[in-house]
Amino acid sequence: MRFRYNRDFYRLLKDAENRTFKSCDEICAFRNHRLRNFIEWSYNTVAYYRRLFKNSGTHPQDFKSMEDLQRLPILTKAQVRDNLNEFVSHNIPK
């Protein structure tokens, strides 16, 4: 219970509740901001995605919204199986 309902939980809950009353444009801006952060994090910490971006000639800063995700190829199970170690972020302790 302490682990699940820690101070981060209540902060995240309050943030989510506050977004309930935001406009559609504000929610889209929030979503796009979080998406850009996630793509940047993936590029910086996951070898597979760093290689994927370089091979496709794109950079994380090229992604501004959900529509931009279409630039990336669809990931298959076989690609994950064949490159399993490359999908682990170097920020995750072994």
mmCIF file of N, CA and C in Angstrom:
data_model
loop_
_atom_site.group_PDB
_atom_site.id
_atom_site.type_symbol
_atom_site.label_atom_id
_atom_site.label_comp_id
_atom_site.label_asym_id
_atom_site.label_seq_id
_atom_site.Cartn_x
_atom_site.Cartn_y
_atom_site.Cartn_z
ATOM 1 N N MET A 1 0.825 -1.194 0.000
ATOM 2 C CA MET A 1 0.000 0.000 0.000
ATOM 3 C C MET A 1 0.872 1.262 0.000
ATOM 4 N N ARG A 2 1.918 1.257 0.822
ATOM 5 C CA ARG A 2 2.786 2.438 0.870
ATOM 6 C C ARG A 2 3.492 2.664 -0.456
ATOM 7 N N PHE A 3 3.917 1.574 -1.076
ATOM 8 C CA PHE A 3 4.612 1.694 -2.346
ATOM 9 C C PHE A 3 3.671 2.231 -3.421
ATOM 10 N N ARG A 4 2.447 1.731 -3.452
ATOM 11 C CA ARG A 4 1.500 2.144 -4.485
ATOM 12 C C ARG A 4 0.962 3.548 -4.237
ATOM 13 N N TYR A 5 0.603 3.851 -3.013
ATOM 14 C CA TYR A 5 -0.019 5.141 -2.697
ATOM 15 C C TYR A 5 0.991 6.086 -2.048
ATOM 16 N N ASN A 6 2.101 6.280 -2.707
ATOM 17 C CA ASN A 6 3.125 7.187 -2.196
ATOM 18 C C ASN A 6 2.826 8.617 -2.669
ATOM 19 N N ARG A 7 3.716 9.554 -2.383
ATOM 20 C CA ARG A 7 3.445 10.952 -2.744
ATOM 21 C C ARG A 7 3.371 11.157 -4.252
ATOM 22 N N ASP A 8 4.097 10.351 -5.022
ATOM 23 C CA ASP A 8 4.002 10.455 -6.481
ATOM 24 C C ASP A 8 2.599 10.097 -6.961
ATOM 25 N N PHE A 9 1.999 9.081 -6.342
ATOM 26 C CA PHE A 9 0.653 8.682 -6.720
ATOM 27 C C PHE A 9 -0.321 9.848 -6.566
ATOM 28 N N TYR A 10 -0.272 10.506 -5.427
ATOM 29 C CA TYR A 10 -1.219 11.592 -5.170
ATOM 30 C C TYR A 10 -0.948 12.810 -6.053
ATOM 31 N N ARG A 11 0.318 13.046 -6.387
ATOM 32 C CA ARG A 11 0.651 14.135 -7.302
ATOM 33 C C ARG A 11 0.111 13.835 -8.702
ATOM 34 N N LEU A 12 0.323 12.606 -9.159
ATOM 35 C CA LEU A 12 -0.170 12.202 -10.482
ATOM 36 C C LEU A 12 -1.700 12.197 -10.530
ATOM 37 N N LEU A 13 -2.317 11.769 -9.449
ATOM 38 C CA LEU A 13 -3.774 11.777 -9.385
ATOM 39 C C LEU A 13 -4.312 13.200 -9.476
ATOM 40 N N LYS A 14 -3.702 14.113 -8.750
ATOM 41 C CA LYS A 14 -4.132 15.517 -8.785
ATOM 42 C C LYS A 14 -3.947 16.103 -10.186
ATOM 43 N N ASP A 15 -2.814 15.790 -10.818
ATOM 44 C CA ASP A 15 -2.574 16.264 -12.189
ATOM 45 C C ASP A 15 -3.643 15.735 -13.147
ATOM 46 N N ALA A 16 -3.981 14.453 -13.019
ATOM 47 C CA ALA A 16 -4.997 13.856 -13.888
ATOM 48 C C ALA A 16 -6.368 14.486 -13.636
ATOM 49 N N GLU A 17 -6.681 14.708 -12.385
ATOM 50 C CA GLU A 17 -7.966 15.345 -12.064
ATOM 51 C C GLU A 17 -8.023 16.764 -12.614
ATOM 52 N N ASN A 18 -6.929 17.488 -12.563
ATOM 53 C CA ASN A 18 -6.896 18.857 -13.087
ATOM 54 C C ASN A 18 -7.079 18.882 -14.610
ATOM 55 N N ARG A 19 -6.604 17.843 -15.296
ATOM 56 C CA ARG A 19 -6.767 17.780 -16.750
ATOM 57 C C ARG A 19 -8.211 17.513 -17.157
ATOM 58 N N THR A 20 -9.022 17.055 -16.238
ATOM 59 C CA THR A 20 -10.419 16.763 -16.541
ATOM 60 C C THR A 20 -11.139 17.986 -17.083
ATOM 61 N N PHE A 21 -10.767 19.151 -16.613
ATOM 62 C CA PHE A 21 -11.465 20.381 -16.978
ATOM 63 C C PHE A 21 -10.732 21.197 -18.034
ATOM 64 N N LYS A 22 -9.725 20.604 -18.651
ATOM 65 C CA LYS A 22 -8.981 21.302 -19.698
ATOM 66 C C LYS A 22 -9.724 21.213 -21.028
ATOM 67 N N SER A 23 -9.419 22.141 -21.899
ATOM 68 C CA SER A 23 -10.023 22.113 -23.235
ATOM 69 C C SER A 23 -9.350 21.026 -24.074
ATOM 70 N N CYS A 24 -9.958 20.705 -25.183
ATOM 71 C CA CYS A 24 -9.410 19.692 -26.083
ATOM 72 C C CYS A 24 -8.025 20.110 -26.577
ATOM 73 N N ASP A 25 -7.850 21.386 -26.899
ATOM 74 C CA ASP A 25 -6.551 21.877 -27.368
ATOM 75 C C ASP A 25 -5.482 21.743 -26.291
ATOM 76 N N GLU A 26 -5.847 22.031 -25.055
ATOM 77 C CA GLU A 26 -4.884 21.909 -23.951
ATOM 78 C C GLU A 26 -4.506 20.449 -23.711
ATOM 79 N N ILE A 27 -5.467 19.556 -23.822
ATOM 80 C CA ILE A 27 -5.185 18.131 -23.640
ATOM 81 C C ILE A 27 -4.299 17.619 -24.770
ATOM 82 N N CYS A 28 -4.558 18.045 -25.992
ATOM 83 C CA CYS A 28 -3.714 17.642 -27.131
ATOM 84 C C CYS A 28 -2.294 18.173 -26.971
ATOM 85 N N ALA A 29 -2.159 19.402 -26.510
ATOM 86 C CA ALA A 29 -0.829 19.979 -26.284
ATOM 87 C C ALA A 29 -0.087 19.190 -25.211
ATOM 88 N N PHE A 30 -0.785 18.816 -24.143
ATOM 89 C CA PHE A 30 -0.186 18.005 -23.080
ATOM 90 C C PHE A 30 0.259 16.652 -23.626
ATOM 91 N N ARG A 31 -0.624 16.002 -24.378
ATOM 92 C CA ARG A 31 -0.318 14.692 -24.963
ATOM 93 C C ARG A 31 0.896 14.782 -25.882
ATOM 94 N N ASN A 32 0.935 15.792 -26.725
ATOM 95 C CA ASN A 32 2.054 15.939 -27.658
ATOM 96 C C ASN A 32 3.357 16.220 -26.932
ATOM 97 N N HIS A 33 3.291 16.986 -25.868
ATOM 98 C CA HIS A 33 4.485 17.260 -25.057
ATOM 99 C C HIS A 33 5.011 15.965 -24.444
ATOM 100 N N ARG A 34 4.123 15.156 -23.876
ATOM 101 C CA ARG A 34 4.529 13.880 -23.276
ATOM 102 C C ARG A 34 5.073 12.928 -24.341
ATOM 103 N N LEU A 35 4.459 12.935 -25.518
ATOM 104 C CA LEU A 35 4.927 12.092 -26.619
ATOM 105 C C LEU A 35 6.339 12.487 -27.035
ATOM 106 N N ARG A 36 6.578 13.785 -27.191
ATOM 107 C CA ARG A 36 7.919 14.254 -27.569
ATOM 108 C C ARG A 36 8.947 13.857 -26.521
ATOM 109 N N ASN A 37 8.604 13.985 -25.247
ATOM 110 C CA ASN A 37 9.521 13.586 -24.176
ATOM 111 C C ASN A 37 9.830 12.096 -24.235
ATOM 112 N N PHE A 38 8.804 11.283 -24.500
ATOM 113 C CA PHE A 38 8.995 9.838 -24.565
ATOM 114 C C PHE A 38 9.865 9.441 -25.757
ATOM 115 N N ILE A 39 9.638 10.062 -26.887
ATOM 116 C CA ILE A 39 10.439 9.763 -28.078
ATOM 117 C C ILE A 39 11.889 10.174 -27.850
ATOM 118 N N GLU A 40 12.091 11.322 -27.264
ATOM 119 C CA GLU A 40 13.451 11.787 -26.954
ATOM 120 C C GLU A 40 14.144 10.830 -25.984
ATOM 121 N N TRP A 41 13.427 10.406 -24.950
ATOM 122 C CA TRP A 41 13.981 9.470 -23.976
ATOM 123 C C TRP A 41 14.339 8.148 -24.651
ATOM 124 N N SER A 42 13.449 7.644 -25.499
ATOM 125 C CA SER A 42 13.703 6.381 -26.207
ATOM 126 C C SER A 42 14.946 6.485 -27.084
ATOM 127 N N TYR A 43 15.060 7.585 -27.788
ATOM 128 C CA TYR A 43 16.211 7.801 -28.671
ATOM 129 C C TYR A 43 17.514 7.846 -27.861
ATOM 130 N N ASN A 44 17.481 8.513 -26.732
ATOM 131 C CA ASN A 44 18.690 8.693 -25.932
ATOM 132 C C ASN A 44 19.093 7.477 -25.123
ATOM 133 N N THR A 45 18.157 6.580 -24.818
ATOM 134 C CA THR A 45 18.487 5.489 -23.895
ATOM 135 C C THR A 45 18.307 4.083 -24.454
ATOM 136 N N VAL A 46 17.677 3.934 -25.613
ATOM 137 C CA VAL A 46 17.412 2.592 -26.159
ATOM 138 C C VAL A 46 18.127 2.446 -27.499
ATOM 139 N N ALA A 47 19.065 1.521 -27.550
ATOM 140 C CA ALA A 47 19.912 1.349 -28.743
ATOM 141 C C ALA A 47 19.093 1.075 -30.002
ATOM 142 N N TYR A 48 18.063 0.240 -29.908
ATOM 143 C CA TYR A 48 17.272 -0.101 -31.089
ATOM 144 C C TYR A 48 16.640 1.140 -31.699
ATOM 145 N N TYR A 49 16.048 1.983 -30.872
ATOM 146 C CA TYR A 49 15.375 3.172 -31.397
ATOM 147 C C TYR A 49 16.371 4.208 -31.918
ATOM 148 N N ARG A 50 17.523 4.300 -31.298
ATOM 149 C CA ARG A 50 18.560 5.202 -31.804
ATOM 150 C C ARG A 50 18.965 4.780 -33.220
ATOM 151 N N ARG A 51 19.165 3.471 -33.416
ATOM 152 C CA ARG A 51 19.520 2.938 -34.739
ATOM 153 C C ARG A 51 18.364 3.123 -35.729
ATOM 154 N N LEU A 52 17.142 2.885 -35.283
ATOM 155 C CA LEU A 52 15.970 3.039 -36.146
ATOM 156 C C LEU A 52 15.849 4.473 -36.651
ATOM 157 N N PHE A 53 16.025 5.429 -35.769
ATOM 158 C CA PHE A 53 15.936 6.833 -36.173
ATOM 159 C C PHE A 53 17.035 7.175 -37.172
ATOM 160 N N LYS A 54 18.250 6.720 -36.906
ATOM 161 C CA LYS A 54 19.356 7.024 -37.815
ATOM 162 C C LYS A 54 19.138 6.391 -39.186
ATOM 163 N N ASN A 55 18.674 5.144 -39.206
ATOM 164 C CA ASN A 55 18.440 4.459 -40.483
ATOM 165 C C ASN A 55 17.287 5.060 -41.274
ATOM 166 N N SER A 56 16.307 5.630 -40.583
ATOM 167 C CA SER A 56 15.153 6.204 -41.282
ATOM 168 C C SER A 56 15.355 7.683 -41.613
ATOM 169 N N GLY A 57 16.492 8.245 -41.177
ATOM 170 C CA GLY A 57 16.781 9.642 -41.485
ATOM 171 C C GLY A 57 15.919 10.629 -40.705
ATOM 172 N N THR A 58 15.412 10.194 -39.568
ATOM 173 C CA THR A 58 14.607 11.090 -38.732
ATOM 174 C C THR A 58 15.317 11.362 -37.423
ATOM 175 N N HIS A 59 14.820 12.344 -36.723
ATOM 176 C CA HIS A 59 15.359 12.715 -35.423
ATOM 177 C C HIS A 59 14.177 12.950 -34.497
ATOM 178 N N PRO A 60 14.335 12.713 -33.199
ATOM 179 C CA PRO A 60 13.208 12.911 -32.279
ATOM 180 C C PRO A 60 12.550 14.291 -32.382
ATOM 181 N N GLN A 61 13.316 15.293 -32.727
ATOM 182 C CA GLN A 61 12.740 16.640 -32.832
ATOM 183 C C GLN A 61 11.809 16.790 -34.033
ATOM 184 N N ASP A 62 11.824 15.807 -34.940
ATOM 185 C CA ASP A 62 10.923 15.833 -36.088
ATOM 186 C C ASP A 62 9.490 15.479 -35.697
ATOM 187 N N PHE A 63 9.315 14.927 -34.512
ATOM 188 C CA PHE A 63 8.001 14.455 -34.066
ATOM 189 C C PHE A 63 7.334 15.514 -33.203
ATOM 190 N N LYS A 64 6.238 16.033 -33.706
ATOM 191 C CA LYS A 64 5.514 17.098 -33.006
ATOM 192 C C LYS A 64 4.157 16.642 -32.492
ATOM 193 N N SER A 65 3.572 15.604 -33.132
ATOM 194 C CA SER A 65 2.244 15.141 -32.744
ATOM 195 C C SER A 65 2.099 13.658 -33.083
ATOM 196 N N MET A 66 0.951 13.100 -32.729
ATOM 197 C CA MET A 66 0.679 11.685 -32.980
ATOM 198 C C MET A 66 0.758 11.345 -34.469
ATOM 199 N N GLU A 67 0.359 12.267 -35.323
ATOM 200 C CA GLU A 67 0.365 12.014 -36.764
ATOM 201 C C GLU A 67 1.770 11.726 -37.276
ATOM 202 N N ASP A 68 2.775 12.303 -36.630
ATOM 203 C CA ASP A 68 4.156 12.105 -37.054
ATOM 204 C C ASP A 68 4.655 10.683 -36.801
ATOM 205 N N LEU A 69 3.978 9.939 -35.949
ATOM 206 C CA LEU A 69 4.398 8.560 -35.665
ATOM 207 C C LEU A 69 4.315 7.675 -36.900
ATOM 208 N N GLN A 70 3.553 8.091 -37.891
ATOM 209 C CA GLN A 70 3.436 7.304 -39.120
ATOM 210 C C GLN A 70 4.762 7.216 -39.867
ATOM 211 N N ARG A 71 5.699 8.080 -39.548
ATOM 212 C CA ARG A 71 7.026 8.039 -40.194
ATOM 213 C C ARG A 71 7.819 6.812 -39.768
ATOM 214 N N LEU A 72 7.484 6.252 -38.613
ATOM 215 C CA LEU A 72 8.225 5.097 -38.107
ATOM 216 C C LEU A 72 7.612 3.813 -38.634
ATOM 217 N N PRO A 73 8.448 2.826 -38.951
ATOM 218 C CA PRO A 73 7.910 1.542 -39.410
ATOM 219 C C PRO A 73 7.230 0.808 -38.252
ATOM 220 N N ILE A 74 6.302 -0.057 -38.590
ATOM 221 C CA ILE A 74 5.612 -0.861 -37.581
ATOM 222 C C ILE A 74 6.576 -1.905 -37.041
ATOM 223 N N LEU A 75 6.598 -2.047 -35.755
ATOM 224 C CA LEU A 75 7.475 -2.985 -35.066
ATOM 225 C C LEU A 75 6.818 -4.368 -35.050
ATOM 226 N N THR A 76 7.576 -5.382 -35.399
ATOM 227 C CA THR A 76 7.051 -6.749 -35.410
ATOM 228 C C THR A 76 7.601 -7.548 -34.234
ATOM 229 N N LYS A 77 6.923 -8.648 -33.928
ATOM 230 C CA LYS A 77 7.400 -9.535 -32.868
ATOM 231 C C LYS A 77 8.778 -10.094 -33.213
ATOM 232 N N ALA A 78 8.981 -10.390 -34.467
ATOM 233 C CA ALA A 78 10.270 -10.956 -34.897
ATOM 234 C C ALA A 78 11.399 -9.966 -34.647
ATOM 235 N N GLN A 79 11.155 -8.692 -34.911
ATOM 236 C CA GLN A 79 12.189 -7.682 -34.657
ATOM 237 C C GLN A 79 12.520 -7.605 -33.172
ATOM 238 N N VAL A 80 11.509 -7.705 -32.339
ATOM 239 C CA VAL A 80 11.749 -7.674 -30.896
ATOM 240 C C VAL A 80 12.544 -8.913 -30.483
ATOM 241 N N ARG A 81 12.118 -10.080 -30.946
ATOM 242 C CA ARG A 81 12.829 -11.316 -30.594
ATOM 243 C C ARG A 81 14.282 -11.293 -31.064
ATOM 244 N N ASP A 82 14.518 -10.789 -32.270
ATOM 245 C CA ASP A 82 15.868 -10.794 -32.844
ATOM 246 C C ASP A 82 16.788 -9.746 -32.218
ATOM 247 N N ASN A 83 16.215 -8.726 -31.599
ATOM 248 C CA ASN A 83 17.016 -7.625 -31.054
ATOM 249 C C ASN A 83 16.683 -7.358 -29.589
ATOM 250 N N LEU A 84 16.353 -8.381 -28.856
ATOM 251 C CA LEU A 84 15.830 -8.231 -27.505
ATOM 252 C C LEU A 84 16.702 -7.348 -26.607
ATOM 253 N N ASN A 85 17.991 -7.562 -26.612
ATOM 254 C CA ASN A 85 18.880 -6.781 -25.737
ATOM 255 C C ASN A 85 18.940 -5.306 -26.113
ATOM 256 N N GLU A 86 18.673 -4.999 -27.370
ATOM 257 C CA GLU A 86 18.720 -3.611 -27.821
ATOM 258 C C GLU A 86 17.482 -2.815 -27.402
ATOM 259 N N PHE A 87 16.464 -3.483 -26.899
ATOM 260 C CA PHE A 87 15.236 -2.797 -26.495
ATOM 261 C C PHE A 87 15.255 -2.363 -25.033
ATOM 262 N N VAL A 88 16.278 -2.741 -24.302
ATOM 263 C CA VAL A 88 16.363 -2.379 -22.887
ATOM 264 C C VAL A 88 17.109 -1.057 -22.763
ATOM 265 N N SER A 89 16.485 -0.112 -22.086
ATOM 266 C CA SER A 89 17.114 1.188 -21.877
ATOM 267 C C SER A 89 18.373 1.025 -21.033
ATOM 268 N N HIS A 90 19.412 1.765 -21.362
ATOM 269 C CA HIS A 90 20.612 1.700 -20.542
ATOM 270 C C HIS A 90 20.409 2.395 -19.194
ATOM 271 N N ASN A 91 19.268 3.044 -18.982
ATOM 272 C CA ASN A 91 18.934 3.643 -17.697
ATOM 273 C C ASN A 91 18.338 2.633 -16.712
ATOM 274 N N ILE A 92 17.986 1.457 -17.206
ATOM 275 C CA ILE A 92 17.377 0.421 -16.367
ATOM 276 C C ILE A 92 18.494 -0.446 -15.794
ATOM 277 N N PRO A 93 18.551 -0.577 -14.471
ATOM 278 C CA PRO A 93 19.601 -1.420 -13.883
ATOM 279 C C PRO A 93 19.445 -2.880 -14.296
ATOM 280 N N LYS A 94 20.577 -3.526 -14.558
ATOM 281 C CA LYS A 94 20.523 -4.940 -14.953
ATOM 282 C C LYS A 94 20.262 -5.755 -13.739
#
